Every structure is written in C-alpha cells, then in structure tokens.
Amino acid sequence: MPMMMPLTKMITASLLIALASTQAAAQDTPDDGPSLDAIVDAWLASPHASRSSEAFTHWHEEGEIPGTCAVCHSSTGAVDYLLGEMTQPGVIDHAVPTGTSVDCVVCHTSAASSLAIVPFPSGETVDTFEESAVCTVCHQGRTSTFDVESAVAGLEDDVIAGDLSFINIHYAPSAATLMGTAVRGGYEYDGKVYKGQFTHVPDMNGCVDCHRPHSLEVQLDNCTACHQGVTSFTDIRTTTTDFDGDGDTTVGISVPINALHARLETAIQSYGMDIAGTPIVYNVGSYPYFFIDSDADGIASDDESIYPNRYQSWTPRLLKAAYNYQVVAKDTGIYTHNPHYALQLLYDSLESLSEQVDVDMTGLVRP
C-alpha cells in the first residue's frame, strides 16, 4: 500500500491542481518547470506557510483577525481584499477567522493575476509591478511621510508633545523602499530631493526576478553574471562614491548604509538624553521598538523592552529621525531594493539631529 502524503501537502496539492485548470495563476510554472511536489515543498518551507509563527498566531485568543490586519496575515483576508475595491490600502471592512497563512490561493487566482494597480499608504498608486503586483499588496508598509507630517503638524520641532507616539512603518516594506519617493514610504524632509523607483537591468526589476516564487529565497546566481566574484548580496556595489567617509569604496553598498544607520542610532540616543531629557533605546524585536533606557547604558534589556516602558518623550524632530531609522531596520534588503533612497533618509535624519546635538557629519556624502 503506498505511503499517504501528509495532510497539509494533500490539501495544498489539491488546491494547486484545481488552480492549474484556471488561467489565473500569477506564478504558474511551464511544463518543464518544477514538479508539483517540489512546489509544495518549497512553499511549506517558506515564511508564507509558517502557521505557527507570530504572524499567523497573534490573534488566536481572539479567534479572529481584524480587518486592519487580515489582508496580510491570512489567505482569507488577502483574497477578500483582492476581490474588493481596495479603497484603503491593506485593509478590509470585516474580521476573518484565524487558522490560515498565505496559501496558494492568494497568488493563484484571477484577481491576483489581473492585479495591475496597487494603492499605497501615501495615497499614490503604482502600475509598474506587473506579475509582482500581488507581492506588493503586503510588502509596502503601513505608513508614509504623510502620517508623520500629520502627527507633527503645528508642533515645535524640539518641544515634547505628550500625545505623540512612535509611528511604525511595519514589517518588510520592500515595495515602498523600492519605489522611493514615488510612494514616500520613508519620511522625506522638506526641500530635499529623493530617489524614485530603483530600476535595474531589464528582466531584473520584479520581485520574482530575485526571489524564488514559492520558497521566497533570493537567487544570487542571477546576479553573478554581472557582479562577478560576489558571494552575498551584501557584497554588491555599483558606485565609487564614498558615502560614509571611511575611504573604502570596494565593499558592498550595505556597508555604508549600516554605518550611517548605526550613527543615526547614536544620534537618536544623544538627542533623547540631551534634548528630550529621557534616555532612549531601540529593540528591533519588541513592539513599540523604542523604550526608555532606564539605566542609560545604550542597551535594550528584556526588562526595559516592554510596552509600559515605551518611549513617550517624543518631539517632532526625534520622531522623524526614529521613523526613518525604523524604515531602514525593517527592510533588511534595502541595500538591494533602493540603496540610495536609504542613504538619503539616513543622511537627512542625521543632518536634522545635528542641529541640536553633536553629530559628526565629516566625510558623509548624500547621494
């Protein structure tokens, strides 16, 4: 008697077989492509299938996922959104049951394959993603320049406002950073010019040109024909400009981005201590990310990284810089998606803080 396929794989395989009869598959494979088993295995190993992760279990006690979260944290919500009018980016007007992940049906439907125009939190729409449009529905962040501007409107730059709180772009906002100033995912300072959509070589501008469509793994071998000798995406650099002033332009563009990011964290801490009057510390893995640094040691301990200890001494200037710090932190591939946009956000945030605290801008170059 043949061994039975695990239940999860049976359900997924049945779904794929049914979907294959339609012309809706946004990521259909050719006849000589991977087998159905290989596709299922790749998806099961991906974050999209990880039903036990926080991304899909966060609402288990409530038993339902609110419409503000359901689009990206359940297949039911995603399908409902794609079939609807998409009047509010990433939001539907009803809750959905828990228990799903990002299943095959999200991308392999007529609604996904015909999706051409994607709304972003800034109010802008983008029609250049083509077959990758469905990916950008969830990987666009939840906020923009305008959310920050609205929060600080009418307030003095360096005066603590008790009703201000940290504004979080949310996770993996790669489509927003890729589009740059076209959708204004980062906080863009007045009077500055910002990089637009990061474009690459032909046939290498969509999500699935770099990410395998089911496992989501990045494909470095697609890049090494031009970027010879690199062993990691972090090694890639296409400019000889010394952005961080260290004199080394042979390293990947990720290095100066990380250098300015670290320098911005230091500047934020200096501003918190010297101007806001309350030490501030960041923890990338704990909401709402910025906390009171009770012992002023610059390290977010477990005891400090709790919601009741959240940072609340926000001024408009500090909020803007912290927002951009989070944008770069949450798009872990920003050095690939739009490196110059990242450097511009970091440089401008440092420049702004330098008006109030000592920030060494020596040698820094804005793209």
Short mmCIF file of N, CA and C in Angstrom, two decimals, residues 16 19 22 24-29 39 103-113 214:
data_model
loop_
_atom_site.label_atom_id
_atom_site.label_comp_id
_atom_site.label_asym_id
_atom_site.label_seq_id
_atom_site.Cartn_x
_atom_site.Cartn_y
_atom_site.Cartn_z
N LEU A 16 -3.62 23.27 -5.63
CA LEU A 16 -2.82 23.62 -6.80
C LEU A 16 -3.36 22.96 -8.06
N LEU A 19 -6.35 24.87 -9.15
CA LEU A 19 -5.98 26.17 -9.68
C LEU A 19 -5.32 26.06 -11.04
N THR A 22 -7.27 26.78 -14.15
CA THR A 22 -7.63 28.15 -14.49
C THR A 22 -6.47 28.84 -15.18
N ALA A 24 -5.52 31.69 -14.03
CA ALA A 24 -5.35 32.77 -13.06
C ALA A 24 -4.03 32.74 -12.32
N ALA A 25 -3.25 31.69 -12.49
CA ALA A 25 -2.06 31.55 -11.65
C ALA A 25 -1.04 32.65 -11.94
N ALA A 26 -0.81 33.50 -10.96
CA ALA A 26 0.13 34.60 -11.14
C ALA A 26 1.56 34.12 -11.23
N GLN A 27 1.81 32.90 -10.73
CA GLN A 27 3.16 32.37 -10.75
C GLN A 27 3.17 30.95 -11.35
N ASP A 28 2.34 30.68 -12.32
CA ASP A 28 2.30 29.37 -12.97
C ASP A 28 3.68 29.00 -13.50
N THR A 29 4.00 27.74 -13.48
CA THR A 29 5.28 27.27 -13.99
C THR A 29 5.07 26.59 -15.33
N ILE A 39 7.12 22.21 -5.73
CA ILE A 39 6.47 23.49 -5.46
C ILE A 39 5.88 23.50 -4.05
N ASP A 103 -1.67 31.23 1.75
CA ASP A 103 -1.80 29.99 0.99
C ASP A 103 -1.70 30.23 -0.51
N CYS A 104 -1.69 29.13 -1.23
CA CYS A 104 -1.55 29.18 -2.69
C CYS A 104 -2.63 30.04 -3.35
N VAL A 105 -3.83 29.99 -2.77
CA VAL A 105 -4.96 30.67 -3.39
C VAL A 105 -4.75 32.19 -3.45
N VAL A 106 -3.91 32.74 -2.58
CA VAL A 106 -3.70 34.18 -2.58
C VAL A 106 -3.12 34.65 -3.90
N CYS A 107 -2.12 33.94 -4.40
CA CYS A 107 -1.44 34.36 -5.64
C CYS A 107 -1.99 33.69 -6.88
N HIS A 108 -2.66 32.55 -6.71
CA HIS A 108 -3.12 31.79 -7.87
C HIS A 108 -4.63 31.94 -8.05
N THR A 109 -5.06 33.16 -8.26
CA THR A 109 -6.45 33.45 -8.55
C THR A 109 -6.52 34.47 -9.68
N SER A 110 -7.66 34.60 -10.26
CA SER A 110 -7.81 35.57 -11.35
C SER A 110 -7.60 36.99 -10.84
N ALA A 111 -8.03 37.24 -9.59
CA ALA A 111 -7.86 38.59 -9.02
C ALA A 111 -6.39 38.94 -8.88
N ALA A 112 -5.57 37.96 -8.47
CA ALA A 112 -4.14 38.21 -8.31
C ALA A 112 -3.45 38.39 -9.65
N SER A 113 -3.79 37.54 -10.61
CA SER A 113 -3.11 37.60 -11.90
C SER A 113 -3.50 38.84 -12.70
N HIS A 214 8.04 30.49 -4.67
CA HIS A 214 7.37 29.68 -3.65
C HIS A 214 8.17 29.59 -2.35
#
